[in-house]
Coordinates of C-alpha atoms and ligand atoms in Angstrom, one line a residue:
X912 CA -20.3 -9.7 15.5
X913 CA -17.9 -11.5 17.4
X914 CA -19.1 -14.2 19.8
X915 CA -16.8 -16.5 20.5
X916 CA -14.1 -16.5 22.9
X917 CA -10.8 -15.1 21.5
X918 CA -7.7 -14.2 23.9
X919 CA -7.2 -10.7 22.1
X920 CA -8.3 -8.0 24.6
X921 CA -11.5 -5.7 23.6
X922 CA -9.9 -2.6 24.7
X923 CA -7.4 -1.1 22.7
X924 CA -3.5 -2.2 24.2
X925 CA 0.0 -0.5 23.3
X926 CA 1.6 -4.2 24.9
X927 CA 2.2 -5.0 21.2
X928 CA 4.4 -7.7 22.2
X929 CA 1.5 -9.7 24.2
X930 CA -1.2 -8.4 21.4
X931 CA 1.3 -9.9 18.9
X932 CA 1.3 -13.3 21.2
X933 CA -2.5 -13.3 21.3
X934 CA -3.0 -13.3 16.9
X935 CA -0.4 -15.9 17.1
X936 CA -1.2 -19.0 14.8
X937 CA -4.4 -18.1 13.9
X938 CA -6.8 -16.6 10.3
X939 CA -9.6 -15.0 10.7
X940 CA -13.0 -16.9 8.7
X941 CA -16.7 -16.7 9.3
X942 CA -16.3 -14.0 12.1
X943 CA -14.3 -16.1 14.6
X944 CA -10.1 -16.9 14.4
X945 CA -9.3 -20.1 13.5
X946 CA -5.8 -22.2 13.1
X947 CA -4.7 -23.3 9.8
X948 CA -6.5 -26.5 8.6
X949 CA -3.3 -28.4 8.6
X950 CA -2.4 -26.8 12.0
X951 CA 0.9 -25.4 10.6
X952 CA 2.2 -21.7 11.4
X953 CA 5.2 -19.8 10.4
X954 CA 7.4 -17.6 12.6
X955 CA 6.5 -14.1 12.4
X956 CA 10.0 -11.4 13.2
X957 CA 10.4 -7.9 14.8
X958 CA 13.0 -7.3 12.0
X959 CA 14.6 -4.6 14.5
X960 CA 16.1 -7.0 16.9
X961 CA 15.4 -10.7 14.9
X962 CA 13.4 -12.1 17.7
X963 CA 10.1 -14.1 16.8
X964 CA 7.6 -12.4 18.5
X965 CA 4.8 -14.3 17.4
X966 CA 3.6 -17.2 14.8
X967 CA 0.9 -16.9 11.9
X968 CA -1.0 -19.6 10.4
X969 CA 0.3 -21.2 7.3
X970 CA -3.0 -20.9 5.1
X971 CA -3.5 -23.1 2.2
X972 CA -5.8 -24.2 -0.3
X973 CA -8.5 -25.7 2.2
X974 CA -8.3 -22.6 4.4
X975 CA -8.9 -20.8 1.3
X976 CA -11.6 -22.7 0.0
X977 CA -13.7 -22.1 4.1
X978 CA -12.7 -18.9 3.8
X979 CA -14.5 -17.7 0.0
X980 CA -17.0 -20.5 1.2
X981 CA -18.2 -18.2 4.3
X982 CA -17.8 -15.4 2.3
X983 CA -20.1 -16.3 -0.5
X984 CA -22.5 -17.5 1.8
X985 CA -22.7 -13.8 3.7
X986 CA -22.2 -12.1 0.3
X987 CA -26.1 -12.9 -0.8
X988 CA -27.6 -11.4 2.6
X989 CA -24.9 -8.1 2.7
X990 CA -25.6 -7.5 -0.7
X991 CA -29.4 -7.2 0.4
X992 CA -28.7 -5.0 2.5
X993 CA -29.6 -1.0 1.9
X994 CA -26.4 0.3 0.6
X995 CA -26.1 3.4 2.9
X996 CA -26.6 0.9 5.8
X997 CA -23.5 -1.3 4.9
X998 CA -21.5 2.3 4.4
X999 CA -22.5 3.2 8.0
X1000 CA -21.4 -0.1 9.5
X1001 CA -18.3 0.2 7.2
X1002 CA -18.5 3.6 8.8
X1003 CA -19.1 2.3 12.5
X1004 CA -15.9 0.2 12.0
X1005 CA -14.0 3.4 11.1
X1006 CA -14.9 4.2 14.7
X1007 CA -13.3 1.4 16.0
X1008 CA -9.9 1.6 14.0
X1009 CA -9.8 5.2 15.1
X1010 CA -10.1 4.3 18.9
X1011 CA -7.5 1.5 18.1
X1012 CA -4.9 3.9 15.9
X1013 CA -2.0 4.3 18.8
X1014 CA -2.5 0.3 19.2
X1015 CA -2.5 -0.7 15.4
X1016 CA 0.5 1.9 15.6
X1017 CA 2.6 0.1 17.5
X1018 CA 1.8 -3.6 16.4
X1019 CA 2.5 -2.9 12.5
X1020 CA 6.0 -0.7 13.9
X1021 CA 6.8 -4.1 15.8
X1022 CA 6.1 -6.4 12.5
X1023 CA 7.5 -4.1 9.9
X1024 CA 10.0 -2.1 11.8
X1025 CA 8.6 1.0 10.4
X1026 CA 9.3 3.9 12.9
X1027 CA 5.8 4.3 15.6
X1028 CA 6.0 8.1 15.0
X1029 CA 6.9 9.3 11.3
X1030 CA 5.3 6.1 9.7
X1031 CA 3.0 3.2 11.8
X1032 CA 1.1 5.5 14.0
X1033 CA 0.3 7.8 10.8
X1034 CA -0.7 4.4 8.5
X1035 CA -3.4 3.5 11.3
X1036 CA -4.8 7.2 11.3
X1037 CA -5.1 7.2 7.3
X1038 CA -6.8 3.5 7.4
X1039 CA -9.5 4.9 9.9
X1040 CA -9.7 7.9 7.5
X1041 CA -10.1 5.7 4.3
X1042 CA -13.1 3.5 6.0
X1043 CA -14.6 6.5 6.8
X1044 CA -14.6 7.8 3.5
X1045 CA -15.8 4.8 1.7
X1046 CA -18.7 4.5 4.5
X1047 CA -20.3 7.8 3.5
X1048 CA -20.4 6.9 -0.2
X1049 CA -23.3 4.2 0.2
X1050 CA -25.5 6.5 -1.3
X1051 CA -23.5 6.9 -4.8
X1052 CA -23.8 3.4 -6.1
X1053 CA -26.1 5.0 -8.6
X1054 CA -27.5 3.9 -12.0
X1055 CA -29.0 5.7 -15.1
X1056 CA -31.9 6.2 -16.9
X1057 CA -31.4 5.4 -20.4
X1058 CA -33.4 7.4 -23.5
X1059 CA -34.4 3.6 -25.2
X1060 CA -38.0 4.3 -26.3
X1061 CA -41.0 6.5 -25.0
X1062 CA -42.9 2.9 -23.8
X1063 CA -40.5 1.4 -22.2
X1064 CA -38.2 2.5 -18.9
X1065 CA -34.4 1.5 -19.7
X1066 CA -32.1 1.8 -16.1
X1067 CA -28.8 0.8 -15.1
X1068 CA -27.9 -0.3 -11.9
X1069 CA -25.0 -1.1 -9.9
X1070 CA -24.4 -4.6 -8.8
X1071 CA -21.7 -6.2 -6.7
X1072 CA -19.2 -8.4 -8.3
X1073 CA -19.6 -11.1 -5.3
X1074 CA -16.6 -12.3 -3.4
X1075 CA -13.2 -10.2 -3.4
X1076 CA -10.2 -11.8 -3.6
X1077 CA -7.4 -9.4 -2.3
X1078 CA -3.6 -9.9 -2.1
X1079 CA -1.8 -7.3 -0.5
X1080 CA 1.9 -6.6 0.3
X1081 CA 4.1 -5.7 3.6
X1082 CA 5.0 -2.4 3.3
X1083 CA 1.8 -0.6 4.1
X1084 CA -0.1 -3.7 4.5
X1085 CA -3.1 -1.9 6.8
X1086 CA -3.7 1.0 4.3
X1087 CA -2.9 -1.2 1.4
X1088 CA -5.8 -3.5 2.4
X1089 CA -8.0 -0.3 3.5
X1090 CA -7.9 0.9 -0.2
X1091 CA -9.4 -2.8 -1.0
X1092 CA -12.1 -3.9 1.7
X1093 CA -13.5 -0.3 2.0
X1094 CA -14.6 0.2 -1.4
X1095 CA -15.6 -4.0 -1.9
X1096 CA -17.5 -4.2 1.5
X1097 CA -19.6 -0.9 0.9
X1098 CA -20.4 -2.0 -2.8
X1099 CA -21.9 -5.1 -1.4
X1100 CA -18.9 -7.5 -1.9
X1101 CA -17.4 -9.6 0.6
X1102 CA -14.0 -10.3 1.0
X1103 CA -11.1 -12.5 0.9
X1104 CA -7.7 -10.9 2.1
X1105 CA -4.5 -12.8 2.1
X1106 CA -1.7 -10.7 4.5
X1107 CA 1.6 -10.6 3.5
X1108 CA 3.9 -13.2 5.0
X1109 CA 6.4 -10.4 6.4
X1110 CA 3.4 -8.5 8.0
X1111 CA 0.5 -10.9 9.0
X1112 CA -0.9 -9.4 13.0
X1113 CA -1.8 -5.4 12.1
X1114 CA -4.1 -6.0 9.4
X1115 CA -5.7 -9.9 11.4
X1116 CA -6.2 -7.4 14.6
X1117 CA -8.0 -4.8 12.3
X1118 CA -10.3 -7.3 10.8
X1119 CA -11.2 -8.9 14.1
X1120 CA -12.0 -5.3 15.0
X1121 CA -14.6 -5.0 12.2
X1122 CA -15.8 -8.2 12.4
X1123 CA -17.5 -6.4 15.6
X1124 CA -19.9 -4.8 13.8
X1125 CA -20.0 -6.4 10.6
X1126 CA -21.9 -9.6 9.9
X1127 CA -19.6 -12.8 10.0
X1128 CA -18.1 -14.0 6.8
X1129 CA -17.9 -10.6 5.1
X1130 CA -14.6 -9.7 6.0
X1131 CA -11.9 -12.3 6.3
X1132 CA -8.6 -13.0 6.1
X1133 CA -5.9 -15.6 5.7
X1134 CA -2.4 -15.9 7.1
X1135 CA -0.1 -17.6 4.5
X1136 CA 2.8 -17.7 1.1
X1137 CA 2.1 -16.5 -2.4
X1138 CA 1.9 -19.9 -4.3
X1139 CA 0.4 -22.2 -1.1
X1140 CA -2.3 -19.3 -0.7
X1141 CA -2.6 -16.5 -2.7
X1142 CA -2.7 -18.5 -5.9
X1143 CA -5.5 -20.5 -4.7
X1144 CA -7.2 -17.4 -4.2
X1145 CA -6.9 -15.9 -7.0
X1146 CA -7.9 -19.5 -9.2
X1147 CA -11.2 -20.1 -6.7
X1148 CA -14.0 -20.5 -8.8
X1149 CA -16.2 -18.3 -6.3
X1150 CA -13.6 -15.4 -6.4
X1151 CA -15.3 -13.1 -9.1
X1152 CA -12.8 -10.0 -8.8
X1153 CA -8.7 -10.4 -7.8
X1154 CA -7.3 -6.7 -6.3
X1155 CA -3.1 -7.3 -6.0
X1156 CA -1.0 -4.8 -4.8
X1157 CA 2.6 -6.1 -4.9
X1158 CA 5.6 -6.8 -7.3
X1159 CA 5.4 -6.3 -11.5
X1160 CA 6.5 -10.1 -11.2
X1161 CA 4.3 -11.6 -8.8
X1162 CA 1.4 -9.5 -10.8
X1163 CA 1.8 -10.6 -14.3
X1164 CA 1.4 -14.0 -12.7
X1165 CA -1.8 -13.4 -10.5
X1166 CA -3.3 -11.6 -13.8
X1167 CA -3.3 -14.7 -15.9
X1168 CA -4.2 -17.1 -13.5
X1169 CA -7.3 -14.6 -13.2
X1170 CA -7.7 -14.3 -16.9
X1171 CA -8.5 -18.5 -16.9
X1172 CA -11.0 -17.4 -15.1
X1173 CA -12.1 -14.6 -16.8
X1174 CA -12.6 -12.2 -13.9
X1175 CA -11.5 -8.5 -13.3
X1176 CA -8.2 -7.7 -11.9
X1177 CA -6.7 -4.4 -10.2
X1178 CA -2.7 -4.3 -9.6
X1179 CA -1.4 -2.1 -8.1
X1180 CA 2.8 -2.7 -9.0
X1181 CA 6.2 -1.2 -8.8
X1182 CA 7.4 2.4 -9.6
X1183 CA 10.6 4.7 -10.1
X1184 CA 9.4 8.0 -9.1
X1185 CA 10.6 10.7 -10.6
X1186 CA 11.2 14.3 -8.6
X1187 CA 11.8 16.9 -10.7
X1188 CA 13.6 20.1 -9.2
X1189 CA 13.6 23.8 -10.9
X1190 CA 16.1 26.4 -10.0
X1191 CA 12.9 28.8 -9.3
X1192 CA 11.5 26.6 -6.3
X1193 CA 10.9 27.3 -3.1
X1194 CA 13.9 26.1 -2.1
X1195 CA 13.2 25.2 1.9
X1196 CA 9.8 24.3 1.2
X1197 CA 11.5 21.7 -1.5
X1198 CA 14.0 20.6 0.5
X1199 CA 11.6 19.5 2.8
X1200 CA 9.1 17.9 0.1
X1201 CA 12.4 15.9 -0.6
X1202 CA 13.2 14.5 2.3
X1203 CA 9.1 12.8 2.7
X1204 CA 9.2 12.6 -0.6
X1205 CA 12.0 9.8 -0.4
X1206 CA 10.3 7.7 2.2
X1207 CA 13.6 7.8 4.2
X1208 CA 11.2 7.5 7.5
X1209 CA 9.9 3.8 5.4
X1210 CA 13.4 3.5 4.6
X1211 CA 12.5 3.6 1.1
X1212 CA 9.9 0.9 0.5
X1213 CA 7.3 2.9 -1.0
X1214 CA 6.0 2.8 -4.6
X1215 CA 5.8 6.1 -4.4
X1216 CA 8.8 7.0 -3.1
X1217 CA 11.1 10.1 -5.2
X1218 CA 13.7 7.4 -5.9
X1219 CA 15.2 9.4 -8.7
X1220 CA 16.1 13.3 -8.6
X1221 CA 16.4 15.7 -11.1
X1222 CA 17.5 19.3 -10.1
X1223 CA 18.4 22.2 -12.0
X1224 CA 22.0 22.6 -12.6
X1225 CA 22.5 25.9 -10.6
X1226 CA 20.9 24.5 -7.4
X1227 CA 22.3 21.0 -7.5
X1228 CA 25.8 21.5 -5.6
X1229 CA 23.4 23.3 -2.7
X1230 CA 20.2 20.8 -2.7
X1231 CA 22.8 17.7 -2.8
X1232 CA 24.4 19.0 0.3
X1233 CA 21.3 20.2 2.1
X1234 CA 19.8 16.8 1.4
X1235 CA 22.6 15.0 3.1
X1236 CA 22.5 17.5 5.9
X1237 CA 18.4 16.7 6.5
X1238 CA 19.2 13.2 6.4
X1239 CA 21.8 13.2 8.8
X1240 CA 19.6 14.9 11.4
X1241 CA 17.5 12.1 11.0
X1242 CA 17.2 9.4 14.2
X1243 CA 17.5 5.2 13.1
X1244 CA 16.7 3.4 15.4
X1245 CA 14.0 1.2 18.0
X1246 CA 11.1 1.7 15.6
X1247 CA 8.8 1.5 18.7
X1248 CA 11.4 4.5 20.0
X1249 CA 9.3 8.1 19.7
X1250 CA 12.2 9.8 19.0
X1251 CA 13.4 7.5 15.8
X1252 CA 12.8 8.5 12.5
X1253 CA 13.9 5.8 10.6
X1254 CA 13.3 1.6 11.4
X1255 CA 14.6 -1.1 9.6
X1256 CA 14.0 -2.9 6.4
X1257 CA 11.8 -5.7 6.5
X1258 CA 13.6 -8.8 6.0
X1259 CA 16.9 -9.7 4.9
X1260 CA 16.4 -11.1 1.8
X1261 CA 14.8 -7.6 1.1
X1262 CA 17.8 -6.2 3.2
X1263 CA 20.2 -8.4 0.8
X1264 CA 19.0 -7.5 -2.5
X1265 CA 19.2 -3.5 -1.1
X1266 CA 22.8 -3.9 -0.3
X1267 CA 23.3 -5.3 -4.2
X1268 CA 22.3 -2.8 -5.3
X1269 CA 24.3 0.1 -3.0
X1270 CA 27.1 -2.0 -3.8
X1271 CA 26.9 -2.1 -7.8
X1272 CA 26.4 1.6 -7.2
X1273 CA 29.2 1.9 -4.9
X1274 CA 31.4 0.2 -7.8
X1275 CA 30.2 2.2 -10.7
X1276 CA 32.8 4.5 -12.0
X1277 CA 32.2 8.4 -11.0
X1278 CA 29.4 7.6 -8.5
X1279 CA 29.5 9.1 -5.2
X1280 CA 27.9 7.3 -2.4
X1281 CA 26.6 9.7 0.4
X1282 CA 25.9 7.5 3.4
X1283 CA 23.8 9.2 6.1
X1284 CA 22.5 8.9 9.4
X1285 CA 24.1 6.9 12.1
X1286 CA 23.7 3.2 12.9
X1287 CA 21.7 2.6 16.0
X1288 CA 23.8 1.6 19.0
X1289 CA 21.9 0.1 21.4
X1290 CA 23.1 -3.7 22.2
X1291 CA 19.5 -5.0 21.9
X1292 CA 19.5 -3.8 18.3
X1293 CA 22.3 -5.1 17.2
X1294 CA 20.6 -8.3 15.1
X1295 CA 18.2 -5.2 14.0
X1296 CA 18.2 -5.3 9.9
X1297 CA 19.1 -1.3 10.1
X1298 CA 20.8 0.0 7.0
X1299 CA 22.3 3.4 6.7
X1300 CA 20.4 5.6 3.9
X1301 CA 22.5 6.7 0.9
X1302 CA 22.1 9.5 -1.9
X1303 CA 24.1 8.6 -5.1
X1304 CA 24.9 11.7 -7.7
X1305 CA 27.5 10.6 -10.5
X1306 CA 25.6 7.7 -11.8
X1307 CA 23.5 8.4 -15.1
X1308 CA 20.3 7.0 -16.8
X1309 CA 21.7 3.5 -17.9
X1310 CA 22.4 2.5 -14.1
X1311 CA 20.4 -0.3 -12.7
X1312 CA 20.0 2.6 -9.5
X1313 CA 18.3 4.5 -11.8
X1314 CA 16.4 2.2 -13.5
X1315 CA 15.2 -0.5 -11.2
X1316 CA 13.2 -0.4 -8.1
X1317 CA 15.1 -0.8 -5.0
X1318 CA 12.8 -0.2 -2.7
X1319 CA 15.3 0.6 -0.1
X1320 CA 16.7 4.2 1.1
X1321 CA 18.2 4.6 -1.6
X1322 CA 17.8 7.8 -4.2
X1323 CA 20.1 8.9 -7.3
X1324 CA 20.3 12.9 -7.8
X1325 CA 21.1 13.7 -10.8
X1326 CA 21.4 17.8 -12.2
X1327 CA 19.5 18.7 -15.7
X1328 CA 20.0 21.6 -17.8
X1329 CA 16.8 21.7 -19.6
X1330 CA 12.9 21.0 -19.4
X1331 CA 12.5 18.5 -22.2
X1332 CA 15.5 16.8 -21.8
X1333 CA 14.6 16.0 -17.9
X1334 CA 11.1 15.5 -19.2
X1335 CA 12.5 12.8 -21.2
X1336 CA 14.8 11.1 -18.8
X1337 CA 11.9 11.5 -16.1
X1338 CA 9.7 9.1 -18.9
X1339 CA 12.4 6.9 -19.9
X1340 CA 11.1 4.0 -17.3
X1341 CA 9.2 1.1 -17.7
X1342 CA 7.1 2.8 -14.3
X1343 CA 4.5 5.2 -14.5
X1344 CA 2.9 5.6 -11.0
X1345 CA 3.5 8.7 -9.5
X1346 CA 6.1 11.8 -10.2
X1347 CA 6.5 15.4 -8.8
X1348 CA 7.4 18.9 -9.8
X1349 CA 9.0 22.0 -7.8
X1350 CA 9.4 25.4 -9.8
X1351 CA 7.7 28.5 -9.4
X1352 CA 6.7 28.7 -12.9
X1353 CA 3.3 26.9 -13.0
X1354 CA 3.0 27.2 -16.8
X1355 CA 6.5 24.8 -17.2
X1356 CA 4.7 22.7 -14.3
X1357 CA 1.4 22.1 -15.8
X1358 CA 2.9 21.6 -19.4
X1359 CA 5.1 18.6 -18.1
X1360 CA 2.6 17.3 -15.2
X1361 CA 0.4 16.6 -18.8
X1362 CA 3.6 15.4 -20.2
X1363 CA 4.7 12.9 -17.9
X1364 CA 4.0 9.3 -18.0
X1365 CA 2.4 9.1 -14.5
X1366 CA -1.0 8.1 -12.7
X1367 CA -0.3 10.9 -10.2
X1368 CA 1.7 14.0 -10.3
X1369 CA 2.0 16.4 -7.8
X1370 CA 3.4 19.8 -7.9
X1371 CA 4.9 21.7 -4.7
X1372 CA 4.1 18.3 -2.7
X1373 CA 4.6 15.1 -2.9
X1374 CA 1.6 13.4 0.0
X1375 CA 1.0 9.7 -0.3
X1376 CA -2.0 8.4 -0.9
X1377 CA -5.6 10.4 -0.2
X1378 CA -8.8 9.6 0.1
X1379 CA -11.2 10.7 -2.6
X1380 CA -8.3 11.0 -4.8
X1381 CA -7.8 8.3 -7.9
X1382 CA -4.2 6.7 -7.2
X1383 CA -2.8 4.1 -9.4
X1384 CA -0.3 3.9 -12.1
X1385 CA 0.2 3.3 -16.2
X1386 CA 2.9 1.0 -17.9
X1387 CA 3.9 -1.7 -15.7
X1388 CA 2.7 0.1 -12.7
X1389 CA -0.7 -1.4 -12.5
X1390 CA -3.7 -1.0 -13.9
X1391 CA -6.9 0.5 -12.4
X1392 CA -7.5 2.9 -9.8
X1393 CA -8.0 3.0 -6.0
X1394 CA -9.0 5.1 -3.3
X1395 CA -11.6 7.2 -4.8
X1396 CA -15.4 7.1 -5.7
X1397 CA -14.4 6.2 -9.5
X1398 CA -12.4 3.4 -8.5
X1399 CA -15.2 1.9 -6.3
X1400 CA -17.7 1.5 -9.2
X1401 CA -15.1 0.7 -11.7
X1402 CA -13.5 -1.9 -10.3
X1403 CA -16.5 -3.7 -7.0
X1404 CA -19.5 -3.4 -9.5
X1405 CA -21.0 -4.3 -12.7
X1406 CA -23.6 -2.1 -14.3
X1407 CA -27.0 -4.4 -15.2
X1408 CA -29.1 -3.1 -17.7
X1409 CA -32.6 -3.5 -16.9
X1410 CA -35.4 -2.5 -19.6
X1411 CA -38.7 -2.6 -18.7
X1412 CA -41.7 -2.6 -21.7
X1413 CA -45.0 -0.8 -20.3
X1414 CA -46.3 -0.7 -23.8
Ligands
ADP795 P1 7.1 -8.4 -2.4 O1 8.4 -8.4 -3.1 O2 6.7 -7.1 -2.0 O3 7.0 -9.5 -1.3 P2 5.3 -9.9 -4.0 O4 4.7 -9.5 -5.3 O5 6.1 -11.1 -4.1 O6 6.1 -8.7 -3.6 O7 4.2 -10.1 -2.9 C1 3.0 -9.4 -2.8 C2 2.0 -10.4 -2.3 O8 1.7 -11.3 -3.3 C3 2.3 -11.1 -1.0 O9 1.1 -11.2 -0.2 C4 2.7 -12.5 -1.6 O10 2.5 -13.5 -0.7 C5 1.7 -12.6 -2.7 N1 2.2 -13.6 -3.8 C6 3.4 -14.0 -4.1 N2 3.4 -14.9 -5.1 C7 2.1 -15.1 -5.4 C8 1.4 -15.9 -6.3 N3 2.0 -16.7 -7.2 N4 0.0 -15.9 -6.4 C9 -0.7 -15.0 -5.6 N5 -0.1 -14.2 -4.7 C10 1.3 -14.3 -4.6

C-alpha cells in the first residue's frame, strides 16, 4: 500500500535507463523507499558498456535493524490474517509482476547484462509464475489430528517462523528471491531481503510493486555488501529463519553465524552439473538439450548449468562438433539487443577469475580450447565485459575445469566408454545439485538417475527451475528445498502441538 510520493512511474516502462535513475540510492522499508541511514550509495554498472547507470544505497547495520524492526511489527497483524487471504494478495501481486514482465525484463538485462530475449524477459515471466503458485497454496498450511487418547483432542498446526532474513545472489536475483518471499509471505512471515551488490534495481522495483497491495513492512528489502549488511542480517536477534542462495564460501559463513543464534537455515550453493550423453539418444533433440543445458544464453552463471559432459564414445567426434556449430550460430552482444543471444558476465572480477580459469585450461597439456561465437563489434560495447564461450575436450577428471565451479561459459566434454564408470566420474564432485541423462534406454536412465548424487535429475531435458517442483541440492550444494509446497512448510513454519483435555 504505497502512499507516499516516489519518482518511479505506476505504469509499467521499458526506459530502463530512467527506471534505473528513478531506484537510484534508495532501500525499500516499511512500505515507502528510503536512503541509507548514513546517506551512502554505491555505483550500480550496465556491465555491457561499463557506464554507471544508476546508484544503490549502501545498507548497514542500522538500516538493517529499521528494516526487521518494521517487519516484526507487520509480522504479528499478517500472520493474523486468514491464510488463503494472504495467498491471494501474494496472488494479486503476481498480477502486477505479470503486467510489469517486459519492464522487469529489460531492467535486470540492463543490471546483469543477461540477454532481454533468451534470459531477462523469461526470469520476469517465471517470477510472476512462482508468486502465483505460492498464492494459491494458502489453503495447505494444514495440521493433524493426532490419536493421543479418546478424552482428549491432540492437533498440529502450522505456525510462521516470524521474520525472514533472505540473502540472495546476482545471477537470477528476481527468481532467486521469488523462490524465497513467496513461500515466507504466504506462510505468514515477513521478510527481510538483502539484493546482491552486482544486481540491486530489478528485484527493489519488484518489491515496490508488491508493496501495492501488500501491507507495509511485510516485504522489504535492503541495498548493500555481504559483511556491512547481510551479516547483520543474518545475526539480528528478530531474524528467526536465514534463506541464502549464493557461494559454498559465503554459506558456510552465514550458517554459523545463524547457528549462534540457533535459527533455521536454507542454502542454496554451488554446483558442477553433470550431463551425461548415450550413444542411443535422440541425437537433435540432445543437441539442443545441450546447448540450454549449458546456460551459454547466461553465459554460464547458473548452478545448474551442464558444466561437465559425458558422451558416449561413438557419438563424441559428431556431438563435439555439432556443439561448436550451435554455439557459433549464437548472437553476443547488446543484451537489451532482441536479436542477441548471449550478454556479458557480470563484473570483472567475475570476468577475471573466468579468464583464470580458460587460461589454466588453455595451458593444460592435450586440451583443446574451442572458442565460439564472435565478439560484439559495436563501438559502444567495446568497455562491454563480453567473453567468447569455449568448449574444452582433452582435459580429464583431475582438472580444476572439471572440478571447480566457473560459473562462466565454460563446459569440458569429455567421451565415456561405459555406464558405471561415467556414473562414477559424474559423482566424483564435492556438488550435488542437479545432473542430466540422454539415452533411449530408460531402464540405464532410471538405474543411474537413482544412482547419482543429485537433488534433481532430469532425463531427455534439462529446464531450470519449476514451480511445484522440489529444487535444491546434497553435499556442499545446500541444504533444504525450494520452490515447492514441501519446501514451504519445511523450511517458513514450525508445527505446534496443541492437546486439548475434555475429560
Ligand atoms: P557471489 O560470488 O555469487 O557474489 P557470494 O556468496 O559472495 O557469491 O554472494 C551471495 C550473497 O551473499 C550476496 O548478496 C552477498 O552480498 C552476500 N554475502 C557475502 N558475504 C556475506 C556475509 N559474510 N554474510 C552475509 N551475506 C554475505
Amino acid at each position: 500500500m504505497l502512499d507516499t510520493p516516489h519518482p518511479t512511474p505506476h505504469a509499467p516502462t521499458t526506459d530502463c535507463f530512467a527506471l534505473a535513475r528513478a531506484l537510484s540510492g534508495v532501500n525499500f522499508i516499511g512500505g515507502r523507499y528510503v536512503p541509507a541511514a548514513s546517506g551512502k550509495t554505491f555505483p550500480v554498472v550496465n556491465p555491457a558498456t561499463g557506464a554507471e547507470v544508476a546508484t544503490a544505497a549502501y545498507g548497514e547495520a542500522a538500516d538493517v535493524d529499521a528494516a526487521v524492526q518494521d517487519a516484526a511489527r507487520a509480522q504479528k497483524e499478517w500472520a493474523k490474517m486468514p491464510a488463503r487471504k494472504r495467498g491471494a494478495l501474494v496472488h494479486a501481486c503476481a498480477a502486477i509482476l505479470k503486467e510489469h514482465q517486459d519492464e522487469l525484463g529489460h531492467l535486470i538485462a540492463l543490471e546483469t547484462g543477461k540477454a532481454l530475449r533468451t534470459e531477462s524477459r523469461v526470469e520476469a515471466g517465471v517470477v510472476a509464475d512462482i508468486f502465483e503458485f505460492f498464492g494459491g497454496l494458502g489453503s495447505e498450511l494444514k495440521g493433524e489430528s493426532v490419536p493421543f487418547a479418546p478424552n482428549v483432542l491432540s492437533v498440529t498446526v502450522r505456525e510462521p517462523l516470524g521474520v525472514v532474513g533472505a540473502i540472495i545472489p546476482w545471477n537470477v536475483p528476481m527468481l532467486l528471491m521469488a523462490l524465497k518471499v513467496a513461500p515466507a509471505l504466504v506462510a505468514g512471515n515477513t521478510v527481510v531481503v538483502k539484493s546482491a551488490e552486482e544486481a540491486p534495481l530489478a528485484v527493489m522495483r519488484i518489491c515496490e510493486l508488491m508493496n501495492r497491495v501488500l501491507p507495509p513492512g511485510c516485504f522489504n528489502i535492503i541495498s548493500g555488501f555481504g559483511p556491512e549488511c547481510g551479516a547483520p542480517l543474518v545475526m539480528h536477534p528478530k531474524v528467526r529463519k536465514v534463506t541464502f542462495t549464493g557461494s559454498v564460501e559465503t554459506g558456510k559463513i552465514v550458517a554459523k553465524a545463524a547457528s549462534e543464534k540457533l535459527v533455521p537455515v536454507t542454502l542454496e550453493l554451488g554446483g558442477k552439473s553433470p550431463m551425461i550423453v548415450f550413444a542411443d539418444c535422440d541425437f537433435e533433440k540432445t543437441v539442443a538439450g545441450a546447448l540450454t543445458s549449458m546456460r551459454f544464453t547466461r553465459q554460464g552463471q547458473s548452478c545448474t548449468a551442464a558444466s561437465r559432459i559425458y558422451v558416449e564414445r561413438p557419438i563424441f567426434d559428431e556431438f563435439v562438433s555439432r556443439m561448436k556449430a550451435a554455439v557459433n550460430g549464437m548472437v553476443m552482444g547488446d543484451p537489451l539487443d532482441e536479436k542477441t543471444d548471449i550478454g556479458t558476465i557480470i563484473s570483472q572480477g567475475q570476468f577475471e577469475k573466468v579468464q583464470g580459469f580458460i587460461e589454466e585450461g588453455r595451458a593444460t597439456p592435450g586440451a583443446t580450447a574451442h572458442e565460439c561465437s564472435a565478439m560484439p563489434s559495436d563501438p559502444a560495447l567495446k568497455k562491454g565485459l563480453f567473453l567468447r564461450p569455449v568448449i574444452f575436450t582433452g582435459l580429464d577428471a583431475s582438472s580444476r575445469l572439471v572440478r571447480e565451479e566457473i560459473f562462466g561459459p565454460v563446459t569440458v566434454i569429455q567421451p565415456f566408454d561405459d555406464p558405471e564408470a561415467v556414473l562414477a566420474a559424474a559423482n566424483d564432485s564435492e556438488y550435488g545439485l542437479a545432473a542430466s541423462l540422454w539415452t533411449n534406454n530408460l531402464k540405464v536412465g532410471l538405474d543411474l538417475a537413482h544412482r547419482l548424487e543429485a537433488g534433481l535429475v532430469q532425463i531427455n531435458q534439462n529446464l531450470v527451475v519449476q514451480a511445484n517442483l522440489s529444487y535444491g541440492g546434497v553435499k556442499s550444494s545446500g541444504l533444504g528445498k525450494e520452490a515447492s509446497l514441501e519446501a514451504m512448510l519445511e523450511h517458513f513454519t514450525h508445527k505446534k502441538t496443541i492437546m486439548v483435555n475434555m475429560a
